[in-house]
Amino acid sequence: MNHRNTVNMAGLKQADLAALQKQIQDWICECQSEVSNKKDDGSLKTCPEIGTDRHDCMEQKKKKQNDADNKKGKKPTHGDEKGYKLKDGKIDRTDDITKRRADNTAKATTRADQARRAEINASHRARNTRNAHQGYKRYRKDGGGGRGFGGLEAATEAMGEAKAEEAFEKMADEARDAHSKAMQEVLNADDAVKDADNVPRHAEHTYPNGSIMNEDGKIEELFEYKFVCEKGNPTYRTEDGTLGPPSKGESVGRWGIGQENKYEKVGEAMDNAGMSKGKTKVKKYTASDCPGVGGGGGGESKKSDKSRRPEKTRKGKR
């Protein structure tokens, strides 16, 4: 018989592991209820937007608990979202989610600032060219008169009226085109700022939402958590702003395509490299297990999970 106070192969007492698992599930239920499905203006969030906000809520709760453990001189037991290499199970420091998001945001913000300055300069050039052209037309119409267009007048005399007008029109068109391109670059840069949090996933990595660590700081469990999208919220928003059909409030995000296999592969790599004292668990927690929520179950990795078709999602998390 295996009693609850025995130590498992990974180093945690089963009672301690169960308590940490319950804590994670409790946090999921808290974030499901604490994070609103509406924006500040009262409009409904999309399901991916709700999922992203609730994932951030979970990260805050893990950090708060780890900070409290550090103050007590205890090693943190909750790992945050990180990228792991499939081949050896090691953390890919260059792909750390938080760092990459910060780097992406900084670069995108710099690009947006530069684009705005370029747009302002292009706007001034277009305006000055237009004003000069119009001023010179009035000057020619009035027969001169000492308005400071002597140099242009000399050039016009040398080129001929028609060619001078053509040259002016070309300068104005080029200035307008440059301004239009600068305005588009501002829009593109603003989009890049919005997308800075979307860290690309690579085939050679996987990104669990978190982990449970034992007293040695070694990972005991890799886990994913999913939230339920409330009934009536748009399931997604396309790039042109079109909203998807309303959520039925009945389903919860399932394992992504190949996601469960990747977690298991990383766990096996950790075990083979001696990064754990036993088999690393893989588990999916869901808000559907919270009281009054419903929508499908979670639990430890099962091969039967792979027979279920993953839900389609847009940008964001579920």
GROMACS .gro file of C-alpha atoms in nm:
model
  318
    1MET     CA    1   0.000   0.000   0.000
    2ASN     CA    2   0.125   0.346  -0.084
    3HIS     CA    3   0.036   0.583   0.201
    4ARG     CA    4  -0.021   0.955   0.144
    5ASN     CA    5   0.285   1.055   0.350
    6THR     CA    6   0.527   0.845   0.142
    7VAL     CA    7   0.784   1.010  -0.083
    8ASN     CA    8   0.740   0.956  -0.456
    9MET     CA    9   1.025   0.901  -0.700
   10ALA     CA   10   1.049   1.270  -0.782
   11GLY     CA   11   1.115   1.369  -0.421
   12LEU     CA   12   0.789   1.527  -0.305
   13LYS     CA   13   0.564   1.361  -0.050
   14GLN     CA   14   0.241   1.262  -0.216
   15ALA     CA   15   0.051   1.474   0.034
   16ASP     CA   16   0.267   1.778  -0.058
   17LEU     CA   17   0.222   1.714  -0.429
   18ALA     CA   18  -0.154   1.683  -0.388
   19ALA     CA   19  -0.161   2.009  -0.192
   20LEU     CA   20   0.029   2.192  -0.466
   21GLN     CA   21  -0.198   2.048  -0.734
   22LYS     CA   22  -0.503   2.160  -0.535
   23GLN     CA   23  -0.349   2.506  -0.496
   24ILE     CA   24  -0.308   2.536  -0.873
   25GLN     CA   25  -0.667   2.424  -0.931
   26ASP     CA   26  -0.791   2.672  -0.667
   27TRP     CA   27  -0.601   2.955  -0.839
   28ILE     CA   28  -0.755   2.861  -1.171
   29CYS     CA   29  -1.102   2.881  -1.017
   30GLU     CA   30  -1.016   3.217  -0.860
   31CYS     CA   31  -0.885   3.361  -1.188
   32GLN     CA   32  -1.190   3.226  -1.372
   33SER     CA   33  -1.416   3.426  -1.140
   34GLU     CA   34  -1.192   3.726  -1.060
   35VAL     CA   35  -1.109   3.822  -1.421
   36SER     CA   36  -1.409   3.973  -1.594
   37ASN     CA   37  -1.525   3.868  -1.938
   38LYS     CA   38  -1.595   4.235  -2.013
   39LYS     CA   39  -1.371   4.530  -2.091
   40ASP     CA   40  -1.367   4.850  -1.885
   41ASP     CA   41  -1.619   5.008  -2.122
   42GLY     CA   42  -1.860   4.719  -2.070
   43SER     CA   43  -1.808   4.557  -2.411
   44LEU     CA   44  -1.744   4.183  -2.429
   45LYS     CA   45  -1.391   4.049  -2.462
   46THR     CA   46  -1.316   3.777  -2.714
   47CYS     CA   47  -1.246   3.429  -2.580
   48PRO     CA   48  -0.869   3.457  -2.655
   49GLU     CA   49  -0.858   3.794  -2.476
   50ILE     CA   50  -1.027   3.642  -2.171
   51GLY     CA   51  -0.783   3.350  -2.176
   52THR     CA   52  -0.480   3.580  -2.196
   53ASP     CA   53  -0.601   3.793  -1.903
   54ARG     CA   54  -0.667   3.485  -1.690
   55HIS     CA   55  -0.327   3.339  -1.777
   56ASP     CA   56  -0.172   3.666  -1.654
   57CYS     CA   57  -0.376   3.629  -1.335
   58MET     CA   58  -0.224   3.282  -1.282
   59GLU     CA   59   0.129   3.412  -1.336
   60GLN     CA   60   0.069   3.678  -1.070
   61LYS     CA   61  -0.055   3.419  -0.819
   62LYS     CA   62   0.245   3.192  -0.879
   63LYS     CA   63   0.484   3.484  -0.838
   64LYS     CA   64   0.316   3.598  -0.516
   65GLN     CA   65   0.346   3.248  -0.367
   66ASN     CA   66   0.709   3.210  -0.474
   67ASP     CA   67   0.796   3.551  -0.324
   68ALA     CA   68   0.636   3.443   0.004
   69ASP     CA   69   0.834   3.117   0.002
   70ASN     CA   70   1.159   3.306  -0.064
   71LYS     CA   71   1.097   3.532   0.237
   72LYS     CA   72   1.056   3.220   0.452
   73GLY     CA   73   1.381   3.076   0.321
   74LYS     CA   74   1.201   2.807   0.121
   75LYS     CA   75   1.272   2.716  -0.238
   76PRO     CA   76   0.993   2.818  -0.478
   77THR     CA   77   0.769   2.531  -0.585
   78HIS     CA   78   0.590   2.698  -0.876
   79GLY     CA   79   0.769   2.741  -1.209
   80ASP     CA   80   0.650   3.007  -1.451
   81GLU     CA   81   0.591   2.977  -1.825
   82LYS     CA   82   0.918   2.898  -2.005
   83GLY     CA   83   1.042   2.749  -2.327
   84TYR     CA   84   1.196   2.401  -2.303
   85LYS     CA   85   1.407   2.227  -2.565
   86LEU     CA   86   1.253   1.900  -2.681
   87LYS     CA   87   1.591   1.736  -2.743
   88ASP     CA   88   1.730   1.769  -2.388
   89GLY     CA   89   1.457   1.917  -2.167
   90LYS     CA   90   1.669   2.220  -2.078
   91ILE     CA   91   1.523   2.566  -2.037
   92ASP     CA   92   1.598   2.776  -2.341
   93ARG     CA   93   1.704   3.100  -2.177
   94THR     CA   94   1.703   3.289  -2.506
   95ASP     CA   95   1.338   3.193  -2.553
   96ASP     CA   96   1.222   3.292  -2.207
   97ILE     CA   97   0.866   3.414  -2.258
   98THR     CA   98   0.881   3.720  -2.033
   99LYS     CA   99   1.216   3.838  -2.168
  100ARG     CA  100   1.118   3.793  -2.531
  101ARG     CA  101   0.792   3.977  -2.480
  102ALA     CA  102   0.978   4.268  -2.320
  103ASP     CA  103   1.238   4.272  -2.598
  104ASN     CA  104   0.971   4.255  -2.868
  105THR     CA  105   0.775   4.537  -2.710
  106ALA     CA  106   1.085   4.758  -2.675
  107LYS     CA  107   1.186   4.704  -3.038
  108ALA     CA  108   0.833   4.758  -3.166
  109THR     CA  109   0.792   5.075  -2.960
  110THR     CA  110   1.122   5.214  -3.094
  111ARG     CA  111   1.011   5.136  -3.447
  112ALA     CA  112   0.678   5.312  -3.386
  113ASP     CA  113   0.853   5.622  -3.249
  114GLN     CA  114   1.086   5.636  -3.549
  115ALA     CA  115   0.792   5.590  -3.786
  116ARG     CA  116   0.605   5.880  -3.626
  117ARG     CA  117   0.906   6.111  -3.656
  118ALA     CA  118   0.949   6.012  -4.021
  119GLU     CA  119   0.580   6.072  -4.085
  120ILE     CA  120   0.600   6.421  -3.934
  121ASN     CA  121   0.905   6.507  -4.150
  122ALA     CA  122   0.736   6.369  -4.462
  123SER     CA  123   0.424   6.569  -4.383
  124HIS     CA  124   0.630   6.888  -4.353
  125ARG     CA  125   0.806   6.820  -4.683
  126ALA     CA  126   0.479   6.756  -4.862
  127ARG     CA  127   0.323   7.070  -4.717
  128ASN     CA  128   0.625   7.288  -4.793
  129THR     CA  129   0.644   7.158  -5.150
  130ARG     CA  130   0.275   7.222  -5.202
  131ASN     CA  131   0.295   7.572  -5.054
  132ALA     CA  132   0.601   7.660  -5.261
  133HIS     CA  133   0.429   7.543  -5.577
  134GLN     CA  134   0.113   7.739  -5.505
  135GLY     CA  135   0.312   8.046  -5.404
  136TYR     CA  136   0.517   8.033  -5.720
  137LYS     CA  137   0.202   8.002  -5.932
  138ARG     CA  138   0.066   8.319  -5.772
  139TYR     CA  139   0.402   8.486  -5.821
  140ARG     CA  140   0.400   8.404  -6.194
  141LYS     CA  141   0.038   8.512  -6.228
  142ASP     CA  142   0.109   8.845  -6.063
  143GLY     CA  143   0.405   8.901  -6.292
  144GLY     CA  144   0.676   8.873  -6.028
  145GLY     CA  145   0.711   9.133  -5.761
  146GLY     CA  146   1.005   9.046  -5.541
  147ARG     CA  147   0.862   8.757  -5.346
  148GLY     CA  148   1.186   8.563  -5.328
  149PHE     CA  149   1.119   8.335  -5.628
  150GLY     CA  150   1.396   8.483  -5.840
  151GLY     CA  151   1.590   8.156  -5.856
  152LEU     CA  152   1.282   7.959  -5.958
  153GLU     CA  153   1.196   8.221  -6.216
  154ALA     CA  154   1.541   8.189  -6.369
  155ALA     CA  155   1.505   7.811  -6.377
  156THR     CA  156   1.163   7.841  -6.538
  157GLU     CA  157   1.300   8.069  -6.804
  158ALA     CA  158   1.576   7.818  -6.875
  159MET     CA  159   1.349   7.510  -6.877
  160GLY     CA  160   1.040   7.658  -7.025
  161GLU     CA  161   0.703   7.702  -6.857
  162ALA     CA  162   0.567   7.354  -6.937
  163LYS     CA  163   0.874   7.162  -6.814
  164ALA     CA  164   0.902   7.374  -6.502
  165GLU     CA  165   0.538   7.302  -6.417
  166GLU     CA  166   0.593   6.933  -6.481
  167ALA     CA  167   0.896   6.933  -6.252
  168PHE     CA  168   0.696   7.102  -5.978
  169GLU     CA  169   0.412   6.849  -6.013
  170LYS     CA  170   0.662   6.562  -5.993
  171MET     CA  171   0.816   6.703  -5.674
  172ALA     CA  172   0.471   6.743  -5.518
  173ASP     CA  173   0.368   6.387  -5.615
  174GLU     CA  174   0.688   6.240  -5.472
  175ALA     CA  175   0.638   6.432  -5.148
  176ARG     CA  176   0.278   6.309  -5.120
  177ASP     CA  177   0.382   5.948  -5.193
  178ALA     CA  178   0.656   5.967  -4.930
  179HIS     CA  179   0.403   6.096  -4.679
  180SER     CA  180   0.156   5.816  -4.761
  181LYS     CA  181   0.429   5.553  -4.715
  182ALA     CA  182   0.530   5.711  -4.385
  183MET     CA  183   0.169   5.700  -4.264
  184GLN     CA  184   0.144   5.332  -4.356
  185GLU     CA  185   0.467   5.259  -4.172
  186VAL     CA  186   0.315   5.420  -3.861
  187LEU     CA  187   0.015   5.186  -3.888
  188ASN     CA  188   0.243   4.884  -3.939
  189ALA     CA  189   0.457   4.985  -3.642
  190ASP     CA  190   0.150   5.027  -3.421
  191ASP     CA  191   0.038   4.676  -3.521
  192ALA     CA  192   0.384   4.545  -3.430
  193VAL     CA  193   0.349   4.696  -3.081
  194LYS     CA  194   0.013   4.522  -3.037
  195ASP     CA  195   0.160   4.190  -3.157
  196ALA     CA  196   0.476   4.215  -2.944
  197ASP     CA  197   0.331   3.978  -2.680
  198ASN     CA  198   0.273   3.703  -2.934
  199VAL     CA  199   0.595   3.507  -2.888
  200PRO     CA  200   0.633   3.259  -3.176
  201ARG     CA  201   0.630   2.889  -3.092
  202HIS     CA  202   0.899   2.679  -3.259
  203ALA     CA  203   0.888   2.312  -3.352
  204GLU     CA  204   1.197   2.235  -3.142
  205HIS     CA  205   1.053   2.389  -2.825
  206THR     CA  206   0.744   2.361  -2.610
  207TYR     CA  207   0.601   2.612  -2.365
  208PRO     CA  208   0.414   2.466  -2.065
  209ASN     CA  209   0.212   2.718  -1.865
  210GLY     CA  210   0.403   2.621  -1.551
  211SER     CA  211   0.560   2.349  -1.341
  212ILE     CA  212   0.570   2.204  -0.990
  213MET     CA  213   0.918   2.172  -0.844
  214ASN     CA  214   1.042   1.955  -0.558
  215GLU     CA  215   1.269   2.053  -0.269
  216ASP     CA  216   1.577   2.015  -0.491
  217GLY     CA  217   1.440   2.265  -0.740
  218LYS     CA  218   1.385   1.992  -0.997
  219ILE     CA  219   1.066   1.977  -1.198
  220GLU     CA  220   0.814   1.721  -1.084
  221GLU     CA  221   0.522   1.814  -1.306
  222LEU     CA  222   0.472   2.012  -1.627
  223PHE     CA  223   0.123   2.148  -1.666
  224GLU     CA  224  -0.115   2.335  -1.892
  225TYR     CA  225  -0.424   2.519  -1.775
  226LYS     CA  226  -0.733   2.613  -1.969
  227PHE     CA  227  -1.018   2.852  -1.894
  228VAL     CA  228  -1.384   2.849  -1.989
  229CYS     CA  229  -1.509   3.130  -2.212
  230GLU     CA  230  -1.843   3.266  -2.092
  231LYS     CA  231  -2.156   3.214  -2.298
  232GLY     CA  232  -2.215   3.494  -2.546
  233ASN     CA  233  -1.858   3.623  -2.572
  234PRO     CA  234  -1.719   3.634  -2.929
  235THR     CA  235  -1.503   3.330  -2.994
  236TYR     CA  236  -1.247   3.539  -3.183
  237ARG     CA  237  -1.180   3.862  -3.372
  238THR     CA  238  -1.020   3.860  -3.718
  239GLU     CA  239  -0.758   4.111  -3.829
  240ASP     CA  240  -1.023   4.321  -4.001
  241GLY     CA  241  -1.226   4.339  -3.680
  242THR     CA  242  -1.492   4.082  -3.769
  243LEU     CA  243  -1.616   3.895  -3.463
  244GLY     CA  244  -1.658   3.520  -3.456
  245PRO     CA  245  -1.975   3.342  -3.340
  246PRO     CA  246  -2.067   3.370  -2.971
  247SER     CA  247  -1.930   3.114  -2.729
  248LYS     CA  248  -2.173   2.853  -2.601
  249GLY     CA  249  -1.998   2.857  -2.264
  250GLU     CA  250  -1.986   2.479  -2.265
  251SER     CA  251  -1.637   2.387  -2.377
  252VAL     CA  252  -1.286   2.442  -2.251
  253GLY     CA  253  -0.967   2.458  -2.457
  254ARG     CA  254  -0.820   2.114  -2.518
  255TRP     CA  255  -0.464   2.009  -2.582
  256GLY     CA  256  -0.329   2.183  -2.891
  257ILE     CA  257  -0.215   1.977  -3.187
  258GLY     CA  258   0.090   1.781  -3.072
  259GLN     CA  259   0.104   1.979  -2.746
  260GLU     CA  260   0.061   1.686  -2.509
  261ASN     CA  261   0.322   1.481  -2.694
  262LYS     CA  262   0.571   1.768  -2.669
  263TYR     CA  263   0.521   1.796  -2.292
  264GLU     CA  264   0.576   1.423  -2.254
  265LYS     CA  265   0.885   1.436  -2.476
  266VAL     CA  266   1.036   1.715  -2.264
  267GLY     CA  267   0.952   1.520  -1.947
  268GLU     CA  268   1.127   1.210  -2.083
  269ALA     CA  269   1.432   1.417  -2.181
  270MET     CA  270   1.446   1.559  -1.827
  271ASP     CA  271   1.423   1.208  -1.680
  272ASN     CA  272   1.695   1.070  -1.909
  273ALA     CA  273   1.927   1.360  -1.827
  274GLY     CA  274   1.886   1.307  -1.452
  275MET     CA  275   1.706   1.640  -1.415
  276SER     CA  276   1.439   1.463  -1.208
  277LYS     CA  277   1.440   1.170  -0.968
  278GLY     CA  278   1.162   0.988  -1.146
  279LYS     CA  279   0.906   1.018  -1.420
  280THR     CA  280   0.800   1.379  -1.479
  281LYS     CA  281   0.424   1.409  -1.477
  282VAL     CA  282   0.222   1.592  -1.741
  283LYS     CA  283  -0.113   1.736  -1.637
  284LYS     CA  284  -0.386   1.962  -1.775
  285TYR     CA  285  -0.589   2.170  -1.529
  286THR     CA  286  -0.915   2.324  -1.642
  287ALA     CA  287  -1.162   2.579  -1.510
  288SER     CA  288  -1.434   2.335  -1.611
  289ASP     CA  289  -1.354   2.153  -1.285
  290CYS     CA  290  -1.446   2.464  -1.085
  291PRO     CA  291  -1.781   2.475  -0.900
  292GLY     CA  292  -2.057   2.618  -1.116
  293VAL     CA  293  -1.846   2.638  -1.434
  294GLY     CA  294  -1.865   2.306  -1.616
  295GLY     CA  295  -1.757   2.238  -1.971
  296GLY     CA  296  -1.532   1.932  -1.980
  297GLY     CA  297  -1.261   1.780  -1.766
  298GLY     CA  298  -0.889   1.804  -1.716
  299GLY     CA  299  -0.657   1.566  -1.538
  300GLU     CA  300  -0.329   1.394  -1.595
  301SER     CA  301  -0.212   1.310  -1.943
  302LYS     CA  302  -0.408   1.023  -2.097
  303LYS     CA  303  -0.367   0.876  -2.442
  304SER     CA  304  -0.744   0.906  -2.487
  305ASP     CA  305  -0.703   1.283  -2.483
  306LYS     CA  306  -0.526   1.265  -2.819
  307SER     CA  307  -0.836   1.130  -2.991
  308ARG     CA  308  -1.021   1.453  -2.924
  309ARG     CA  309  -1.010   1.720  -3.187
  310PRO     CA  310  -0.848   2.046  -3.066
  311GLU     CA  311  -1.056   2.361  -3.079
  312LYS     CA  312  -0.977   2.635  -3.326
  313THR     CA  313  -0.847   2.951  -3.162
  314ARG     CA  314  -0.727   3.288  -3.280
  315LYS     CA  315  -0.464   3.510  -3.118
  316GLY     CA  316  -0.457   3.477  -2.742
  317LYS     CA  317  -0.505   3.186  -2.502
  318ARG     CA  318  -0.793   2.976  -2.381
   0.00000   0.00000   0.00000
